[in-house]
mmCIF file of C-alpha atoms in Angstrom:
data_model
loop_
_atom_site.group_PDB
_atom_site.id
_atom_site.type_symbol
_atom_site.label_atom_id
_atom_site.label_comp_id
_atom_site.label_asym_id
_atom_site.label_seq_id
_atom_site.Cartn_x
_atom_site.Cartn_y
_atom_site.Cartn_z
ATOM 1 C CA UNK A 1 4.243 -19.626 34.167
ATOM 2 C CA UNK A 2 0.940 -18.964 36.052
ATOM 3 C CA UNK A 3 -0.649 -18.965 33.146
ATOM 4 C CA UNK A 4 0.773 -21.981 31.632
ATOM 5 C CA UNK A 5 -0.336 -24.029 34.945
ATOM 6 C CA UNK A 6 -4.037 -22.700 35.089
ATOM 7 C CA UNK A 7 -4.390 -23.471 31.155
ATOM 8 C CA UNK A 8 -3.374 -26.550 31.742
ATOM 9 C CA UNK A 9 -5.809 -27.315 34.784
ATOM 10 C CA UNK A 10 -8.238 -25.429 32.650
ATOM 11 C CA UNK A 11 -7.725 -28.031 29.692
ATOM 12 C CA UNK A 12 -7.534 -31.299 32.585
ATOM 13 C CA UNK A 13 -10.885 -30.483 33.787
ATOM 14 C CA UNK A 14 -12.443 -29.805 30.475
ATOM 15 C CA UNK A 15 -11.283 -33.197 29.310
ATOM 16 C CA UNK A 16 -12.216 -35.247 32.736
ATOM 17 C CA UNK A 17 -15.826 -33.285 32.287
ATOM 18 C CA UNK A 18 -16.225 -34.905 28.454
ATOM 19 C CA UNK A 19 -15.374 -38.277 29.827
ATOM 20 C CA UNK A 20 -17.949 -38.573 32.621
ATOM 21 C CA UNK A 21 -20.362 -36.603 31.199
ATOM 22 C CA UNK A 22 -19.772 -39.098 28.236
ATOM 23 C CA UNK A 23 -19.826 -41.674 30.678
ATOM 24 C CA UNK A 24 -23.175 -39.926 32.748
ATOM 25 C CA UNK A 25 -24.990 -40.271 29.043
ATOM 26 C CA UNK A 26 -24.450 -43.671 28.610
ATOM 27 C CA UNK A 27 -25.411 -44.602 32.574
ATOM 28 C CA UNK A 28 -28.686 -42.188 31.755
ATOM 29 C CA UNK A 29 -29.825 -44.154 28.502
ATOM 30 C CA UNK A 30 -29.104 -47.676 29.902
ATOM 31 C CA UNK A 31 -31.022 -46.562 33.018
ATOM 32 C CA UNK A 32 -33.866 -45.359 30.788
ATOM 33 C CA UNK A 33 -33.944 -48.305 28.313
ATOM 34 C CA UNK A 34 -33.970 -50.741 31.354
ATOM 35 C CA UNK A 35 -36.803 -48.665 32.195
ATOM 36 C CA UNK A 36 -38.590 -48.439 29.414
ATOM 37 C CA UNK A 37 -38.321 -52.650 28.719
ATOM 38 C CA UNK A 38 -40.656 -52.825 31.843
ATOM 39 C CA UNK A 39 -43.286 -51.469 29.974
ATOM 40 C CA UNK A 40 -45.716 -52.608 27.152
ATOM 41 C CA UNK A 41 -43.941 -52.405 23.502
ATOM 42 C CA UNK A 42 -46.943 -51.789 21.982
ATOM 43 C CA UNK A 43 -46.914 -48.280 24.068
ATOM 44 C CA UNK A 44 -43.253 -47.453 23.726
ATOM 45 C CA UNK A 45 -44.568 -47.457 19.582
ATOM 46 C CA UNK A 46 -48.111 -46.101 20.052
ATOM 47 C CA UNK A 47 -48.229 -42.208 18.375
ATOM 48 C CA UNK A 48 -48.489 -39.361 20.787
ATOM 49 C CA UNK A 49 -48.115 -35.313 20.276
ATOM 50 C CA UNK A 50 -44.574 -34.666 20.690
ATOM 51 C CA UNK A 51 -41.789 -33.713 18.155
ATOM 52 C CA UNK A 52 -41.247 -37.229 17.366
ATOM 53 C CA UNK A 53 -44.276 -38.961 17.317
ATOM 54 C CA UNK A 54 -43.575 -42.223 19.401
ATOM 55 C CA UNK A 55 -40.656 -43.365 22.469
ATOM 56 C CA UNK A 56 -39.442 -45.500 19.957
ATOM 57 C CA UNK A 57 -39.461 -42.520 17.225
ATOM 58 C CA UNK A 58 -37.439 -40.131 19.663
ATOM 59 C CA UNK A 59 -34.810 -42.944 20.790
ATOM 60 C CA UNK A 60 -34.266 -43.685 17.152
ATOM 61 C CA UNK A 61 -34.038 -40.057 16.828
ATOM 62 C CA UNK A 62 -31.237 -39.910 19.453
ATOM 63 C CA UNK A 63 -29.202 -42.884 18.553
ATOM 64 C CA UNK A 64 -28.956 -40.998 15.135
ATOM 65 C CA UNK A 65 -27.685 -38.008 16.087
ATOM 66 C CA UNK A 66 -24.925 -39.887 18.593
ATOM 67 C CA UNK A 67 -23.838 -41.813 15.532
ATOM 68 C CA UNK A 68 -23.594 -38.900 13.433
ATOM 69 C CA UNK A 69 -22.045 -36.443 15.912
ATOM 70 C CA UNK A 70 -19.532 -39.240 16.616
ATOM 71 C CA UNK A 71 -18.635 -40.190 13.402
ATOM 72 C CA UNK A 72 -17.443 -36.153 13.215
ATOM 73 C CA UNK A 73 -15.094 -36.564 16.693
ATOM 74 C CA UNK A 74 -13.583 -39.686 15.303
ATOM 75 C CA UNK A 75 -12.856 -37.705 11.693
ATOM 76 C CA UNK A 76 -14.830 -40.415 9.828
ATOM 77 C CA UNK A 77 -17.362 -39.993 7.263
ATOM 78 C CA UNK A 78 -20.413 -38.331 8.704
ATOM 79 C CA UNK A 79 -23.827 -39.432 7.367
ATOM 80 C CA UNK A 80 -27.093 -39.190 8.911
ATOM 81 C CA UNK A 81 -29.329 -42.524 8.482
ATOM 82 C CA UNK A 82 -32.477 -43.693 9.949
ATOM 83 C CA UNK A 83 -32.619 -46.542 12.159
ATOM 84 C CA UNK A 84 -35.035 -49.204 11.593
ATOM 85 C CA UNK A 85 -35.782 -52.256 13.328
ATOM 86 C CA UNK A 86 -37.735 -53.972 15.929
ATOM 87 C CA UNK A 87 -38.255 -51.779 19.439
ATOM 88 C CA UNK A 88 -35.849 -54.644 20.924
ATOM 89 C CA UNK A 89 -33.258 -53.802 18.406
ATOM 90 C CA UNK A 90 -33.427 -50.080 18.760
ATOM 91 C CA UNK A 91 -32.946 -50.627 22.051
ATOM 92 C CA UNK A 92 -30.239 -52.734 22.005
ATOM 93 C CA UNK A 93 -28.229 -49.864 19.596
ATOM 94 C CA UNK A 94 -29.086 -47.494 21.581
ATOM 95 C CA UNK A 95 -27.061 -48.577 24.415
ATOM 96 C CA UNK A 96 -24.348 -50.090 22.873
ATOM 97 C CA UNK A 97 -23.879 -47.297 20.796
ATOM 98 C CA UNK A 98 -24.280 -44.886 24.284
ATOM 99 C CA UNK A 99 -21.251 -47.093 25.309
ATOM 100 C CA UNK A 100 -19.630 -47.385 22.385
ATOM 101 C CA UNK A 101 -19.605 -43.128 22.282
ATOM 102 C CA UNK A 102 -18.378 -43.053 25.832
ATOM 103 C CA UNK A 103 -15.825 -45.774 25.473
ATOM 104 C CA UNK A 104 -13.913 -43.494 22.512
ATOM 105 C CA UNK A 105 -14.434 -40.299 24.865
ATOM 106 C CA UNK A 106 -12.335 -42.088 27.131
ATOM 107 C CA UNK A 107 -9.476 -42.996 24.857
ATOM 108 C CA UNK A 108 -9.783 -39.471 23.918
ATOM 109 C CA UNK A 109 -6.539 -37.044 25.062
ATOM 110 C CA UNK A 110 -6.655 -33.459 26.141
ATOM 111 C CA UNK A 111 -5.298 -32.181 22.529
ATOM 112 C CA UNK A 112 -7.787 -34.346 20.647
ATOM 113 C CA UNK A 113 -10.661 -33.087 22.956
ATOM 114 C CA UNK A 114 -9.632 -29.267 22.767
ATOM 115 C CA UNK A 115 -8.900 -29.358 18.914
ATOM 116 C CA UNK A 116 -11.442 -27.862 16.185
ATOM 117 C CA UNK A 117 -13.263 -30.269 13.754
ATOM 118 C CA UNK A 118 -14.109 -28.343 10.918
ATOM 119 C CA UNK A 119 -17.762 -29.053 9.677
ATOM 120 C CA UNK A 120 -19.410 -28.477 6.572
ATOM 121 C CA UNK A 121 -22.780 -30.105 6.454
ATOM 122 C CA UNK A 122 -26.111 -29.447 4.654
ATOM 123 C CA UNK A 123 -27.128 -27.843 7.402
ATOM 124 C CA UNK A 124 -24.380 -26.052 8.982
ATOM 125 C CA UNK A 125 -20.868 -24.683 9.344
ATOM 126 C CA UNK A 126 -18.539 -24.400 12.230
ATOM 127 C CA UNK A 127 -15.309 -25.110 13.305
ATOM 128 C CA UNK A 128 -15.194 -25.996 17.305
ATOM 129 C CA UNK A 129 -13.605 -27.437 19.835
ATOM 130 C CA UNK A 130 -14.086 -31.574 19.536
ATOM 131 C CA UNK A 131 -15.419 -30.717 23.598
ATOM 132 C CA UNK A 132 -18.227 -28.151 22.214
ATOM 133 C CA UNK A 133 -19.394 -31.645 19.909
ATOM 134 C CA UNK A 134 -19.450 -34.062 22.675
ATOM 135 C CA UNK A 135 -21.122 -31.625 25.153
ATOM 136 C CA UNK A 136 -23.921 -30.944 22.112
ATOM 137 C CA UNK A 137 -24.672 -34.669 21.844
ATOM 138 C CA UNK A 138 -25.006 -34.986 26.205
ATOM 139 C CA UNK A 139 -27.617 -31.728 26.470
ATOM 140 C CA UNK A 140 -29.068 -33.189 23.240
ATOM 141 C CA UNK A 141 -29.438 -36.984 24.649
ATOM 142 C CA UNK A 142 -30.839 -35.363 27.880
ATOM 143 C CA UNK A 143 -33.531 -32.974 26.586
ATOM 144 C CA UNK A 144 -34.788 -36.257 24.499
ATOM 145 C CA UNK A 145 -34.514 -38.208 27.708
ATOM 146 C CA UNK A 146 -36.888 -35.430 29.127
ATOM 147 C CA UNK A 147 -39.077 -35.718 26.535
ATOM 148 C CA UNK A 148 -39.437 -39.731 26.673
ATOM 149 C CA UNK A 149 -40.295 -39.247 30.553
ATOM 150 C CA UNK A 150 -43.223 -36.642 29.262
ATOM 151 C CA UNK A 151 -44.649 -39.117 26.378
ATOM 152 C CA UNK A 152 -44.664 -42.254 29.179
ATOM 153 C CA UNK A 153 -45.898 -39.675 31.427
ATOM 154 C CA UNK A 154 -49.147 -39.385 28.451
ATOM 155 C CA UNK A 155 -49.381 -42.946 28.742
ATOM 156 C CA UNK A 156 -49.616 -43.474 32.032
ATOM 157 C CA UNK A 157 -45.929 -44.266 33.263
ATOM 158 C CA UNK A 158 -45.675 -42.535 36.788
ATOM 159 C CA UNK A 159 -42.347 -44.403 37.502
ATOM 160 C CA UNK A 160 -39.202 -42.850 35.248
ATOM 161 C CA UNK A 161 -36.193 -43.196 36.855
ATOM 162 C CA UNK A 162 -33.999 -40.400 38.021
ATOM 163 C CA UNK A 163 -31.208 -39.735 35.238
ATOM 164 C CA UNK A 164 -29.962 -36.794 36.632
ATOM 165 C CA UNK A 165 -26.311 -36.142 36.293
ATOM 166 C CA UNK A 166 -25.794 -35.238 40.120
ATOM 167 C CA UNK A 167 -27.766 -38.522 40.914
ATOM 168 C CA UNK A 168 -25.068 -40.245 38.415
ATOM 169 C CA UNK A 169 -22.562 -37.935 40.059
ATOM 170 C CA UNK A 170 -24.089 -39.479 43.626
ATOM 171 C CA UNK A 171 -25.504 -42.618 42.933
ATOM 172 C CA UNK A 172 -24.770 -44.081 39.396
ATOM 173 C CA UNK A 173 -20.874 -44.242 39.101
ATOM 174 C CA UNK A 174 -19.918 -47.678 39.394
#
């Protein structure tokens, strides 16, 4: 019975974890676009050394791999497309689709957060736990947030905002 009762805390506090860390990724990209629209576009476009070549590059970058990652955790056809657009609409996509990823984490119940999703792609094959996918797209959203705060860094943007998830933990829960 003991072990019944801490599997199932086990499982409650994996799934609250997906939903605000969904919910943390979605604060931390809204925070960093409204950011980001203080500053010239023509800088947020301008090429810099990094491993995508622009903040406009690496957000498109990031909104792509949210749409594909949750495309697999809804169990809908998975592609993998560029996004185009104006800097305003990439923007714009980018949070809504932040929200839009959080919003289905939070419909989400334990089994459908602990199940495997197979996944046979081009470039890869697993089988994991639908928790292991969301937690991939947060730590993948966050090292590209990092790397946004470096490039405005390069061009001269000293005031990023903290997007820490113990500052959302703190400060950013509404």
């Amino acid at each position: 019975m003991q072990q019944a009762t801490t599997a199932a805390i086990t499982e409650t506090a994996i799934v609250s974890l997906m939903k605000n860390y969904a919910n943390y990724n979605f604060w931390a990209n809204k925070t960093l676009v409204n950011w980001l629209r203080t500053k010239p576009q023509n800088l947020l476009e301008q090429e810099m050394p990094s491993s995508f070549s622009s903040i406009k590059k690496t957000i498109s970058h990031i909104l792509e791999c949210q749409q594909y990652w949750l495309s697999i955790i809804q169990k809908n056809e998975a592609t993998f497309e560029g996004i185009g657009g104006s800097l305003d609409e990439v923007l714009d996509t980018f949070v809504k689709q932040s929200e839009e990823f959080a919003a289905f984490v939070d419909t989400m119940t334990a089994e459908e957060v602990t199940n495997p999703t197979l996944i046979t792609s081009q470039w890869f094959q697993c089988d994991f736990a639908n928790f292991e996918y969301i937690m991939q797209v947060m730590n993948h959203s966050t090292y590209h947030r990092g790397q946004i705060t470096s490039i405005g860094r390069q061009l001269g943007f000293t005031d990023a905002p903290m997007t820490d998830y113990n500052f959302y933990n703190i400060h950013g829960k509404a």
